[in-house]
Amino acid sequence: MMGDVLLTIRDLKIEGRAGEDWLPIINGVDLTLHKGEVLGLIGESGAGKSTLGLAAMGFARDGCRISGGEINFDGIDLRKASERRKRALRGQRIAYVAQSAAASFNPAHKLIDQYCEVPVLAGIKRSKAEAEAIELYRKMQLPEPGDIGFRYPHQVSGGQLQRAMTAMAMACHPDLIIFDEPTTALDVTTQIEVLAAIRDIVREYNTAAIYITHDLAVVAQMADRIKILLRGDEIEEADTRAMLAAPRADYTKSLWAVRSFARPEQPPASGTPVVSIRNVTAGYGKIDILHDVSFDIHAGRTVAVVGESGSGKSTVARVMTGLLPPRRGEIVFGGQTLPPDYRARSRDQLRQCQMIYQMADTALNPKLRLREIIGRPAQMYLGLKGAKLRARVRELLDLIEMEPDSFIDRLPGELSGGQKQRIGIARALAAEPELIICDEVTSALDQIVQEGILKLLDRLQSDLGLAYMFITHDLATVRAIADDVVVMQKGRIVEQGPKAQLFAPPHEPYTELLLSSVPEMDPDWLTRRLRGRRGAG
Amino acid sequence: MTQSRFDKGLTRRGVLKGATALGAAGLILPASYRQARAEPQQGGDFRIGLGHGNSTDSYDPGLWDNLYAQVFAASRHNQLIEVAADGQLTGEIAESWESSDGKTWVFRIRQGVTFHSGKDVTVEDVIASLNHHRGEDSTSAVKQFFDPVEDIRADGQNVIITLDAPNGDFPYLMSDYHLAIMPGTDGKIDPTSTDGCGPYIVESYEPGVQATLNRNPNYWKSDRGHFDRVEILAILDSAARLNALMTGQVDLIDQIDPATIGMLEARGVANILSIPGNAHYVFPMDSRAAPFDDNNVRLALKYAIDRQQMVDTILGGHGAVSNDNPIGPANRYFYADMEPKTFDPDRARHYLRQAGMESLSVDLHVADAAFSGAVDAGALFAETAAQAGININLVREPNDGYWDNVWMQKPFVASYWGGRAVEDHMFSMGYASGAAWNDSYWEHERFNELLVKARSEFDEDLRREMYQEMQRIVSFEGSVIIPMNNNYVMATATNVATPEQISANWNLDGFRCVERWWFA
Amino acid sequence: MAVLVFLAVAIAASIPLAYGFRMALMRAAPHHMAAPARDMPLTAAFGLLVILLYVIVAAFAPVLAPFPERAVVGVQFQPWDGTHLLGTDRLGRDMLSRLIYGARNTVGIAFATTALAFIVGSLLGIWAALRGGWLDQVLSRFVDALMAIPSLIFALLLLTIFGTSVTNLILVIAAVDATRVYRIARSVAQGVVVMDYIEAARLRGEGNWYLIRHEILPNALAPLVAEFGLRFCFVFLTISSLSFLGLGIQPPMADWGSMVRDNATLITFGNVTPLLPAGAIALLTVAVNFVVDWQLYRASGLKEQG
Amino acid sequence: MNAVLVMIAQRLALGVLTLFVVSVVIFGATELLPGDLASALLGQTATPETLAALRTQLGLNDPAPVRYWAWLTGVMQGDFGTSLATRRPIADMLSARLGNTIFLALYAAAIAVPLSLILGVLAALWRNSLFDRVANAGALSAISFPEFFVAYILIFLLAQSGFFPSMVRISPAMGLGDKLYVTFLPALTLTLVVTAHMMRMTRAAIINLLASPYIEMARLKGVSPLRIVLRHALPNALAPIINVIAINLAYLITGVVVVEVVFVYPGLGQLMVDSVAKRDIAVVQAIALIFASAYVLLNLTADVLSTLTNPRLMRRK
């Protein structure tokens, strides 16, 4: 399988602009890729894995520059090649598949027009290119391959777009494709299909690939070799199976250990629940999103609401917070029925139920300092002022394990993703609530950071006796933190119960599908799963 | 904008018959301008660019109010009587006129004159045309002319007008531009019609844009109306007017920005006509209101203005200094030897002290609607007055509504007068106590007494004495500052020829440039 | 041709000026300001330099001007000479002095007008976006209707009704401008109000005023600042156009818009006098927008990094 | 497509509401103006008697709401009434001038829109280059000169030398070529006035998109910069560009009174200013309605076009 060397990168250095200064992003990384080989690049955000992947195309994003080293693609020195020369390579000999196909397809053009752009530039007749596109769509197992290309990106689902983008990358049968986290934004059940399609096509065309991801289980399925990056440095590189079996570096080992956290089994729930969702039906306009949803959350317990996008799990949160008054049904908080609209709720009712958001970036006002972000709820609900308020803010920062002195006057833009999420938690805690709704709070974070957040939430729960409602699509997270699980599909509860009961067979078919779609660290998992599924289907 | 308010109520007794001498001599052109002035030639397309004319201009003769309407009217209509370039009244549709007692006036209507439509001009048409401005429901601007008229009737080829009291100047009123003779039906004229018996026939008219007229081949005056075609354009922007003349798009423009007259002359592409007359710019003060009720204050202000500077700067030299005298050099009884008032800050301070003041602060309300350059004139006045310890706070008012809200409403404003050929006319309208346009609300016992006495005084010397005393009173005790007499300034293309004498009675040769001028 | 040569010389001269100014700024500015100064493109440095000069001229007008603002010191339209560096105007006032005082009056009036328009327009716009519903509908429809009336004619109407004092002028132009600001502020704020932090603040039970001041306004500032730059310069033009139609600033106060109008006819004879105030306006417009463009670029650049 | 029709219907209904508000505002403002039609017509010649007679004749003695109602019912039946000042039917007065106004607006737009699009695209393509800076500074300078002054300069440069007429004399009988020739200077003036705005918006809208992932994708596909701007950025930047074009077109129709005055062009703006001065409310109202309709319709057209050019809004899933 190992062919000739296709790409060599030696001592590559890349810098990024920060104001007037240039800060290193990649500090001298080497990389060798053979024809037909798939290399997995793993690292947390900020590790420089995308930057390295793009550098393999001789490309640096705006605000970045390649400052040292050499990049040699099949005998062409990409650092010295002219823009015109590089343009001729890109798309035709080196292709790129971006993380979010939805954002990376031009919304103004049909899929097949975008497919044909490079082949036509390369001198292939449009009609021939279209025929090839349909063939590739078929191979990528897209539905209605003859028609799907004539749709606009927004008319096609995320998983299909990701496959269409892979097909587009394949258009000129390139020697190398860079896959930049192609499945990160997808639901688990969709991810498995895309992974399979990508793997098959790469194998069929014997295309070399650099597969960038932060998900170990995913890369285990795809890559022949794995390279691990940390803050622009290479940590280690090895064959996939060897790496999985025996990681050498400490950092690698810590990555491997991430999935170990699990909340201890709690005694069964008793007493009156903190909050009861009773027969809630809700929706926008004429369309109902939620159908007759009921469940309880007890003090000191975590209820995980699981489902794929579109299942209505976030709508439950909107109904509970009063942003979306339900059509039918009610929210009972501490034995008291809450007004359906948040504007009608008392300040104390608002205080009792706090929310932490998925995107910490948009959940924190970028123009306010942490002091005000965290201090505001305490000031508002509890009437703290002056020295007392300052003390409380510092206390909260301590509670979320952030050094008060160095953080209290920062802006959110000066924090990392995990730190931002911690601020979100501190803001919720500042109100001294009884229930915290966590809406996908870890899904935008790296795994190590996720782990930290989950541990923090768990500790706070134990210390403060909080009730959590944990909205997530990630079953690993559910396993780690939930006491009770509610599985939702298309606005209805499919199954609910204590975690142990839910994770033990027999499952509802949908729960089964969810559970079986979670990638495992076994390099053969995908093959096995597909075989099983096709056998079953 | 409009000059019509100044031509009402003539009551001078005098010559009751034939051509009336009106004194106001026009400009006798300098020799240099009389080059190759041959006999008038016929032909050409005469294009006039005027700084007036609005899209809302009315067709109704009773509502004509600006130079555009006036020139356009003169192009297509005749009146009973015309004011000749030398100021004499001559018959137009009225062949002749006479009165034995000044009360009953007989106008003999010219025969053989036809309207553009081909219809003969009849006595009935004349009566209908005059009646349009007369009567309870008339909206005519000259309605007051007809207040003393008791009856208008036909008598063969004559129109007989009976007044309630004698008025020797009645024929002068009949020369007013509003009184166009138009075809009548059942005793009424159609005020929206453009049919007339004048030198040109209207081909098209778009209010506020242009009017196009063609020579009337049947015009009864064989020596008038020399152009084949006349186009009258409304060009409100002064730079646009200048450019139109300089690029040969028009042959005549009015209202030239004084600042640019010199530059235009230097270009050599145009002739400048500057016609001195009795028109003047004024700053009336409300004599009833403090501090203007004290004549010392008024005198202080009169000495705090630099008249020569005004003439030089505001008029670009095209005018003359006035000694607060509404009677101009063209009037018969003009008091030329009256002690002149020069800019004298010390004297102004002196009068201020006489009024018991160390300093004075007043608001002067101006807008360019009052006269072109009024705002600048106000600024100059404020500057010179400051040297005399008088603070004039200039308030620029909107042009729109100036005559409604500012003039005769605010105590110290800017205004203008077209000037009168007859002294009594001027004084009666603007200075007699209670007169409609006594815009300073001024009352002076001796002045009023003299005004009445002079009307019936037939001894020339005594009359002169009386009028000169009145001028002195107005100048030194009156409540109107009159810094300057302004010329009518216009510019023509170099091939436009004019008669030797151009009328000082109104702008553009008494509005009649169209029928009196020609292409050389 | 001469104008083109002059422009070329001016541009050539402005580059080293801007460069020198940037150097000076880097030296003089306190530490945390030095970085943006170093980062600043030459255009922005030039813009800042010009604005600074204008502010100095405006502030020290009485010291800098060789003659008083309104004094008649010569005959009209004197040519440029040693005494009157830029000649005299139509009343014989010193042109240079009036230009210098004009900086004070014009910039002051334009700033007051724009500031007022922005305070009113952006607060209402943000409020409408925040509240939505009928309030938004009523306000937006009303603003739509006002915007459907040609602004110059509307200003003319209002000024004729209320009179043309400087205060009224500021109020009227601000009112007309505020409708435009409202639209922009509303659409920017609509982008902000969907953010989670606004939802969080609402769920916290914050009042509208807090939301506007602390949560929305700081995040809607960048596009509003950009608009501020343009609107600021348009005030001169509005004053100039109004003075063309017979309204405008009270004489004998010197302002550039009216000075252009007063002397405009001269350009017909190739006289450059009216170019002076017009050039002063143009230079300031370009300068302000250079700085605004730079600030916008900075704002968007920081966003990408964050 | 259906959604677009619904949107058009809704927007037209709102447009009618806008027109109603405009008519009330204009009527109110004209009422508040000092003086009335009678005093404006008679000017300084007014005497109490003639004023009273004229007011009776013109029907100005009715209270304002009655007059407004009479006007409104007339308009609803398609009758704009007659000008009280000239006693001509308003529809006749307006038709020729409306044609002139639209002709000039279209003429200026026909020059300005392609010009600003090209300049904007080039400035975006060569952003921060000398071209970009010069185009930007030039455009800003052009809009920082008052319109009448731009017009004077153009007349000085192009009319005094005899290339083009300094004033527009236009008649319905003229051929298109002649019309284009005589109206060249006003059209050029307006072009200079509106180009900057559209050019800057085009540039900004395109640059705004250049950070989008699909632009990076296009670059990684080896697409040339010009093609990226034209094919990948421009179609997505159309909505703001169309909007700014609509605003400027509306300005070209409604806001050009100054240019009309300088070039003696018989358009609606001059008529409106004259009618305001004369307090001829019916004419003011009619023109205000035309202007407001133009504004409403252009904005509507812009929104419809933005929708039509945006596949996300046009083709539902």
Tab-separated table of N, CA and C in Angstrom, chain B residues 243 247, chain C residues 267-268 275, chain D residues 145-166 183-193 259 262-263:
chain	number	residue	atom	x	y	z
B	243	ASN	N	-24.182	81.549	-17.388
B	243	ASN	CA	-23.639	80.546	-18.291
B	243	ASN	C	-24.452	80.465	-19.573
B	247	THR	N	-22.674	81.047	-23.033
B	247	THR	CA	-22.564	79.961	-24.006
B	247	THR	C	-23.532	80.167	-25.169
C	267	ILE	N	-16.938	80.421	-9.908
C	267	ILE	CA	-16.297	79.321	-10.625
C	267	ILE	C	-16.645	79.412	-12.110
C	268	THR	N	-17.772	80.066	-12.402
C	268	THR	CA	-18.169	80.278	-13.788
C	268	THR	C	-17.088	81.027	-14.561
C	275	LEU	N	-13.462	77.118	-4.417
C	275	LEU	CA	-12.824	75.819	-4.201
C	275	LEU	C	-12.228	75.722	-2.800
D	145	PHE	N	-18.401	67.535	-2.319
D	145	PHE	CA	-18.710	68.813	-2.944
D	145	PHE	C	-20.226	68.917	-3.068
D	146	PRO	N	-20.788	70.076	-2.731
D	146	PRO	CA	-22.238	70.232	-2.915
D	146	PRO	C	-22.592	70.020	-4.394
D	147	GLU	N	-23.788	69.513	-4.611
D	147	GLU	CA	-24.203	69.182	-5.983
D	147	GLU	C	-24.123	70.366	-6.937
D	148	PHE	N	-24.609	71.513	-6.462
D	148	PHE	CA	-24.634	72.638	-7.385
D	148	PHE	C	-23.214	73.037	-7.765
D	149	PHE	N	-22.287	72.806	-6.831
D	149	PHE	CA	-20.914	73.193	-7.092
D	149	PHE	C	-20.281	72.242	-8.111
D	150	VAL	N	-20.562	70.964	-7.957
D	150	VAL	CA	-20.110	69.997	-8.964
D	150	VAL	C	-20.644	70.411	-10.330
D	151	ALA	N	-21.924	70.802	-10.337
D	151	ALA	CA	-22.551	71.203	-11.596
D	151	ALA	C	-21.839	72.418	-12.185
D	152	TYR	N	-21.558	73.411	-11.352
D	152	TYR	CA	-20.876	74.610	-11.849
D	152	TYR	C	-19.520	74.250	-12.440
D	153	ILE	N	-18.810	73.368	-11.735
D	153	ILE	CA	-17.470	73.007	-12.225
D	153	ILE	C	-17.598	72.314	-13.574
D	154	LEU	N	-18.565	71.404	-13.684
D	154	LEU	CA	-18.744	70.710	-14.959
D	154	LEU	C	-19.127	71.687	-16.062
D	155	ILE	N	-19.968	72.652	-15.711
D	155	ILE	CA	-20.356	73.648	-16.723
D	155	ILE	C	-19.125	74.426	-17.155
D	156	PHE	N	-18.325	74.808	-16.163
D	156	PHE	CA	-17.116	75.577	-16.476
D	156	PHE	C	-16.209	74.762	-17.407
D	157	LEU	N	-16.061	73.486	-17.099
D	157	LEU	CA	-15.124	72.668	-17.862
D	157	LEU	C	-15.707	72.224	-19.201
D	158	LEU	N	-16.978	71.821	-19.198
D	158	LEU	CA	-17.511	71.150	-20.379
D	158	LEU	C	-18.516	71.964	-21.178
D	159	ALA	N	-19.102	72.989	-20.561
D	159	ALA	CA	-20.102	73.751	-21.305
D	159	ALA	C	-19.501	75.022	-21.875
D	160	GLN	N	-18.653	75.684	-21.084
D	160	GLN	CA	-18.099	76.938	-21.582
D	160	GLN	C	-17.185	76.692	-22.774
D	161	SER	N	-16.634	75.481	-22.833
D	161	SER	CA	-15.789	75.176	-23.982
D	161	SER	C	-16.635	74.712	-25.169
D	162	GLY	N	-17.942	74.604	-24.952
D	162	GLY	CA	-18.821	74.327	-26.072
D	162	GLY	C	-19.109	72.864	-26.343
D	163	PHE	N	-18.629	71.978	-25.455
D	163	PHE	CA	-18.874	70.551	-25.700
D	163	PHE	C	-20.342	70.197	-25.467
D	164	PHE	N	-20.877	70.724	-24.378
D	164	PHE	CA	-22.254	70.380	-24.025
D	164	PHE	C	-22.989	71.650	-23.638
D	165	PRO	N	-24.326	71.660	-23.804
D	165	PRO	CA	-25.083	72.848	-23.409
D	165	PRO	C	-25.112	72.998	-21.885
D	166	SER	N	-25.097	74.251	-21.429
D	166	SER	CA	-25.067	74.486	-19.992
D	166	SER	C	-26.451	74.393	-19.380
D	183	THR	N	-28.932	66.411	-22.027
D	183	THR	CA	-29.019	66.150	-20.583
D	183	THR	C	-27.747	65.501	-20.046
D	184	PHE	N	-26.691	65.534	-20.856
D	184	PHE	CA	-25.485	64.839	-20.401
D	184	PHE	C	-24.912	65.442	-19.117
D	185	LEU	N	-24.838	66.767	-19.059
D	185	LEU	CA	-24.200	67.374	-17.884
D	185	LEU	C	-24.960	67.110	-16.583
D	186	PRO	N	-26.286	67.303	-16.555
D	186	PRO	CA	-26.971	66.938	-15.312
D	186	PRO	C	-26.799	65.461	-14.965
D	187	ALA	N	-26.853	64.623	-15.982
D	187	ALA	CA	-26.686	63.191	-15.694
D	187	ALA	C	-25.301	62.922	-15.123
D	188	LEU	N	-24.303	63.603	-15.680
D	188	LEU	CA	-22.944	63.400	-15.185
D	188	LEU	C	-22.811	63.917	-13.754
D	189	THR	N	-23.412	65.067	-13.489
D	189	THR	CA	-23.379	65.606	-12.131
D	189	THR	C	-23.949	64.595	-11.143
D	190	LEU	N	-25.116	64.078	-11.491
D	190	LEU	CA	-25.767	63.127	-10.582
D	190	LEU	C	-24.936	61.853	-10.460
D	191	THR	N	-24.329	61.465	-11.558
D	191	THR	CA	-23.473	60.279	-11.508
D	191	THR	C	-22.382	60.469	-10.460
D	192	LEU	N	-21.737	61.647	-10.508
D	192	LEU	CA	-20.671	61.897	-9.546
D	192	LEU	C	-21.213	61.876	-8.125
D	193	VAL	N	-22.453	62.331	-7.983
D	193	VAL	CA	-23.006	62.416	-6.638
D	193	VAL	C	-23.308	61.031	-6.064
D	259	VAL	N	-30.000	70.144	-8.719
D	259	VAL	CA	-29.488	69.954	-10.079
D	259	VAL	C	-30.506	70.464	-11.103
D	262	VAL	N	-30.049	74.221	-11.322
D	262	VAL	CA	-28.836	74.680	-11.998
D	262	VAL	C	-28.936	74.467	-13.505
D	263	PHE	N	-29.486	73.340	-13.918
D	263	PHE	CA	-29.535	73.056	-15.352
D	263	PHE	C	-30.868	73.436	-15.980
